[in-house]
XYZ file of C-alpha atoms in Angstrom:
328
model
C 0.479 0.528 0.014
C 1.531 2.398 -1.117
C -0.575 5.526 -0.647
C 0.468 8.709 0.224
C -0.628 12.399 -0.243
C 0.527 13.468 -4.152
C -2.128 14.300 -5.817
C -3.854 17.584 -5.814
C -7.014 18.801 -8.093
C -5.842 20.995 -11.275
C -9.081 22.643 -10.859
C -11.965 23.541 -8.788
C -14.842 20.819 -9.482
C -18.128 23.197 -9.877
C -20.046 23.382 -6.689
C -22.723 21.299 -5.814
C -24.974 22.402 -3.574
C -26.421 18.939 -2.016
C -29.468 18.130 0.052
C -28.664 19.295 3.579
C -30.578 16.232 5.144
C -28.364 13.707 2.891
C -25.244 15.241 4.293
C -26.244 14.983 7.724
C -27.316 11.689 7.511
C -24.113 10.579 5.337
C -22.392 11.963 8.726
C -23.781 10.240 10.859
C -23.367 6.992 9.126
C -19.158 7.495 8.553
C -19.546 8.916 12.371
C -21.163 5.757 13.521
C -17.708 3.454 11.664
C -20.984 2.479 9.538
C -19.908 1.231 5.881
C -20.590 3.606 2.961
C -21.587 1.340 0.118
C -21.222 1.763 -3.685
C -25.818 2.213 -3.603
C -25.699 4.128 -0.553
C -25.757 8.734 -1.501
C -22.522 9.840 -0.687
C -21.013 13.245 -1.298
C -19.653 14.224 -4.142
C -16.066 16.013 -3.233
C -16.474 12.569 -0.958
C -16.247 9.987 -4.334
C -13.847 12.034 -6.009
C -11.471 12.001 -2.336
C -12.081 8.176 -2.996
C -11.120 8.159 -6.565
C -8.124 9.376 -6.718
C -6.600 7.728 -3.197
C -7.877 4.512 -4.528
C -6.509 4.531 -8.355
C -3.707 6.490 -7.100
C -3.005 2.983 -4.238
C -3.556 0.583 -7.124
C -1.356 3.060 -9.541
C 1.140 2.286 -7.137
C 0.288 -1.359 -6.190
C 0.907 -1.778 -9.996
C 3.946 0.407 -10.933
C 5.779 -1.420 -7.581
C 6.129 -4.047 -9.568
C 8.573 -3.098 -12.032
C 11.456 -2.706 -9.297
C 11.154 -6.217 -7.731
C 10.739 -7.493 -11.459
C 14.144 -7.176 -12.897
C 15.901 -9.245 -10.326
C 13.600 -11.684 -10.698
C 15.724 -13.802 -13.290
C 19.083 -12.563 -10.849
C 17.770 -14.094 -8.183
C 20.224 -16.063 -5.734
C 18.418 -19.254 -5.538
C 16.020 -21.347 -6.587
C 14.051 -20.282 -3.104
C 15.018 -16.406 -3.642
C 13.136 -16.336 -7.008
C 10.354 -18.498 -5.830
C 9.536 -15.994 -3.420
C 9.980 -13.019 -5.491
C 8.210 -14.362 -8.295
C 5.055 -14.765 -5.635
C 5.768 -11.468 -4.192
C 4.904 -9.658 -7.728
C 2.072 -11.767 -8.362
C 0.580 -10.531 -5.123
C 1.084 -7.010 -6.396
C -0.566 -7.084 -9.372
C -3.848 -9.159 -7.540
C -3.329 -6.025 -5.342
C -3.962 -3.839 -8.530
C -6.167 -5.455 -9.557
C -8.788 -5.642 -6.417
C -8.071 -1.975 -5.810
C -9.293 -0.788 -9.309
C -12.727 -2.561 -8.737
C -13.158 -1.212 -5.757
C -12.503 1.993 -7.723
C -15.107 1.317 -10.340
C -17.864 1.027 -7.975
C -17.586 4.788 -7.566
C -17.961 5.372 -10.865
C -14.474 5.833 -12.394
C -13.457 3.501 -15.522
C -10.445 1.470 -15.506
C -9.823 3.149 -19.211
C -10.008 6.502 -17.527
C -7.451 5.298 -15.325
C -4.980 3.601 -16.743
C -5.031 6.545 -18.919
C -4.434 9.505 -16.519
C -1.449 7.251 -14.952
C 0.359 7.259 -18.583
C -0.357 10.587 -18.935
C 1.332 11.226 -15.812
C -1.893 12.929 -15.221
C -2.842 10.439 -12.156
C 0.240 9.736 -9.432
C 2.005 6.853 -7.527
C 3.592 6.418 -4.509
C 7.217 8.026 -4.938
C 8.783 5.325 -3.829
C 9.050 3.773 -6.936
C 11.487 6.089 -8.534
C 14.406 4.936 -7.071
C 16.963 1.846 -8.651
C 17.181 -1.690 -7.024
C 20.469 -1.745 -7.726
C 21.405 -5.074 -5.197
C 19.732 -7.848 -4.372
C 19.526 -5.932 -0.645
C 17.726 -3.216 -2.286
C 14.798 -6.323 -2.318
C 15.659 -7.302 1.097
C 15.057 -3.234 1.530
C 12.162 -3.226 -0.466
C 10.234 -6.383 1.602
C 10.920 -4.575 5.249
C 10.777 -0.895 4.245
C 9.115 -0.112 1.648
C 6.636 -3.009 2.205
C 6.437 -2.163 6.025
C 5.642 1.197 5.543
C 2.848 0.142 3.628
C 1.433 -2.136 5.975
C 1.650 0.899 8.424
C -0.580 2.655 6.214
C -2.684 0.692 5.622
C -4.021 -1.410 8.334
C -5.993 1.109 8.919
C -8.124 1.366 6.117
C -9.704 -2.164 6.931
C -11.417 0.258 8.692
C -11.346 3.039 6.355
C -15.317 4.370 5.842
C -15.849 2.952 2.239
C -17.068 -0.235 2.145
C -15.748 -2.318 -0.489
C -11.657 -0.514 -0.496
C -12.340 -1.504 3.652
C -12.886 -5.683 2.097
C -9.682 -5.287 -0.692
C -7.039 -4.158 2.041
C -8.059 -6.891 4.187
C -6.448 -9.925 1.539
C -3.793 -6.975 1.134
C -2.389 -6.807 4.446
C -2.652 -10.503 5.583
C 0.121 -10.785 1.547
C 1.830 -7.581 2.453
C 2.798 -9.166 5.550
C 4.046 -11.985 3.958
C 6.332 -9.426 1.989
C 7.601 -8.114 5.114
C 8.842 -11.107 6.024
C 10.510 -12.189 3.660
C 12.502 -8.632 3.673
C 13.545 -8.923 6.230
C 14.659 -13.010 5.862
C 16.665 -12.153 3.273
C 18.764 -9.350 4.713
C 18.664 -11.663 7.755
C 20.873 -13.728 5.942
C 22.732 -11.087 4.413
C 23.483 -9.439 7.280
C 25.062 -12.726 8.771
C 27.210 -13.013 5.748
C 30.016 -12.129 4.149
C 31.493 -8.668 4.702
C 30.486 -7.528 0.837
C 26.885 -9.178 1.889
C 26.938 -6.859 5.167
C 28.061 -3.795 3.263
C 25.268 -4.678 1.007
C 22.604 -4.345 3.415
C 23.907 -1.073 4.891
C 24.224 0.494 1.956
C 20.568 -0.557 1.280
C 19.313 0.539 4.182
C 21.693 3.869 3.841
C 19.595 4.521 0.081
C 15.878 3.516 1.340
C 15.454 4.916 4.318
C 14.581 8.634 3.706
C 12.131 7.764 0.488
C 10.376 5.150 2.971
C 9.599 7.176 5.672
C 8.449 10.126 3.218
C 6.036 7.319 2.080
C 3.812 8.399 4.362
C 3.159 11.661 2.440
C 3.863 15.352 3.339
C 3.660 16.749 7.142
C 0.930 16.885 8.230
C 0.672 21.150 8.178
C 1.370 20.756 4.776
C -1.432 17.975 3.652
C -4.265 19.793 2.268
C -6.680 16.629 2.364
C -5.790 15.035 5.597
C -7.837 16.682 7.979
C -11.402 16.239 5.710
C -9.897 12.426 5.091
C -10.061 11.735 8.292
C -13.375 13.919 9.225
C -14.644 11.484 6.749
C -13.075 8.353 8.284
C -11.169 7.283 4.518
C -7.940 7.843 6.926
C -8.003 7.117 11.083
C -4.263 8.766 11.643
C -2.597 11.369 10.211
C 0.756 11.057 7.576
C 3.411 12.382 10.927
C 1.362 9.833 13.351
C 1.977 7.276 10.962
C 5.338 7.810 9.869
C 6.412 8.265 13.831
C 4.991 4.826 14.528
C 6.878 3.438 11.572
C 10.470 4.872 13.162
C 9.767 3.640 16.466
C 9.085 -0.034 15.412
C 11.566 -0.243 12.800
C 14.746 2.063 14.213
C 14.755 -1.927 16.466
C 14.709 -3.959 13.588
C 17.854 -2.114 12.512
C 20.204 -2.833 15.374
C 19.106 -6.274 15.655
C 20.481 -7.227 11.482
C 23.772 -5.416 13.161
C 23.215 -2.095 11.360
C 22.927 1.531 11.598
C 20.239 4.654 10.625
C 21.060 6.554 8.324
C 20.510 9.633 10.585
C 22.602 11.832 12.759
C 19.825 13.578 14.667
C 18.389 9.873 15.529
C 17.399 9.912 19.031
C 15.016 8.321 21.478
C 13.640 10.398 23.598
C 12.543 9.329 26.966
C 9.847 12.123 27.619
C 7.992 11.762 24.927
C 8.993 7.626 24.361
C 9.097 8.211 20.686
C 12.627 8.497 18.561
C 13.489 12.437 17.498
C 14.620 11.511 13.507
C 16.439 14.327 11.226
C 14.861 16.755 8.871
C 13.471 15.092 5.743
C 14.193 16.062 2.105
C 11.265 16.895 0.515
C 12.601 19.015 -1.710
C 13.745 15.626 -2.608
C 10.069 14.521 -2.398
C 8.563 17.011 -4.425
C 11.232 16.303 -7.465
C 10.345 12.271 -7.126
C 6.652 13.399 -7.610
C 6.878 15.817 -10.606
C 8.195 13.064 -12.232
C 12.256 13.725 -11.218
C 13.042 10.630 -9.526
C 15.779 8.873 -10.908
C 14.191 6.017 -12.615
C 10.326 8.056 -13.056
C 10.549 7.775 -17.140
C 11.590 4.163 -17.545
C 8.604 3.456 -15.181
C 6.387 4.759 -16.754
C 8.058 3.905 -20.960
C 7.780 0.145 -19.175
C 4.295 0.425 -17.936
C 2.927 2.721 -21.609
C 4.699 -0.669 -23.462
C 3.408 -3.599 -21.287
C -0.696 -1.819 -21.794
C 0.210 -1.340 -26.161
C 1.461 -5.057 -25.530
C -0.957 -6.623 -23.745
C -4.102 -5.376 -26.227
C -4.714 -8.263 -27.838
C -4.616 -10.221 -24.809
C -7.497 -7.371 -24.100
C -9.185 -6.967 -27.099
C -9.045 -11.318 -27.797
C -11.511 -11.228 -23.977
C -13.602 -8.238 -25.178
C -14.188 -10.632 -28.358
C -14.647 -13.839 -26.211
C -17.453 -12.108 -23.711
C -19.723 -10.990 -26.611
C -20.022 -14.402 -28.077
C -20.411 -15.844 -25.041
C -23.199 -12.800 -24.454
C -24.241 -13.802 -28.112
C -24.814 -17.283 -27.492
C -26.543 -16.913 -24.071
C -28.897 -14.471 -26.056
C -29.969 -16.955 -28.777
């Protein structure tokens, strides 16, 4: 789960006067922690917010296959290859669950994919960084999917029913992804000096992008307050970031590695780790498509979409024949 608050509307939607009694009933259901279902009335802004978030989440799952996919043929053992194949397959499934959830809100699959390929829609910035060594695959599973789990677990209680139900299975599979990533790094951190150096290098490069996955700080996150009010989100970006850091720092130490943050320090009074300033200029540059592999990622996605056109056309033709036969 790679939902970070990246996308802002290019233009303000036309204001529509909505019946107050419907708004009041909707707000009461949300406040009572009842699920909103596809056929229920909902404010237009709620629908648009969900389409933006769920489609961005889906895009992130699909693009997230790319940094790991090119390591399938270079995995160090058959066991690791099998695990990575299963993980990449899981990510494809997550994307499909989420596109389907967004479609229940009236969004079309074609429009969502076109928005991704045209650059109008965003995906998690983390996937615009390269995977240079096998240790990077472990770091993605442990740090990136670990951050995803921290963000996704509360989404099992999000107010929109189809999204919440999709997240139950997604979270179970992401937990597997995190464990296999950490297991791979444990093996390497108990290996040769060269392997240990690879693990530390991977942590050094992935630590900061991983903790930026939770999105901008709360005072610069314009959509968070409304999303929390509507129970779309359950915790703020900074709350989730702090929880992730508190949980992950001890895991770094168990690997015998160092966190690449000279300002990191346990604060006894707060009961949390204090940490250094994040490079938000880098974050927004990557959002704008200036990441090290941003162009490569989009070229790969567009090529896959174009190359798969015949499969979609064949599926459509088969469905058309099935319906014609059923109607006969």
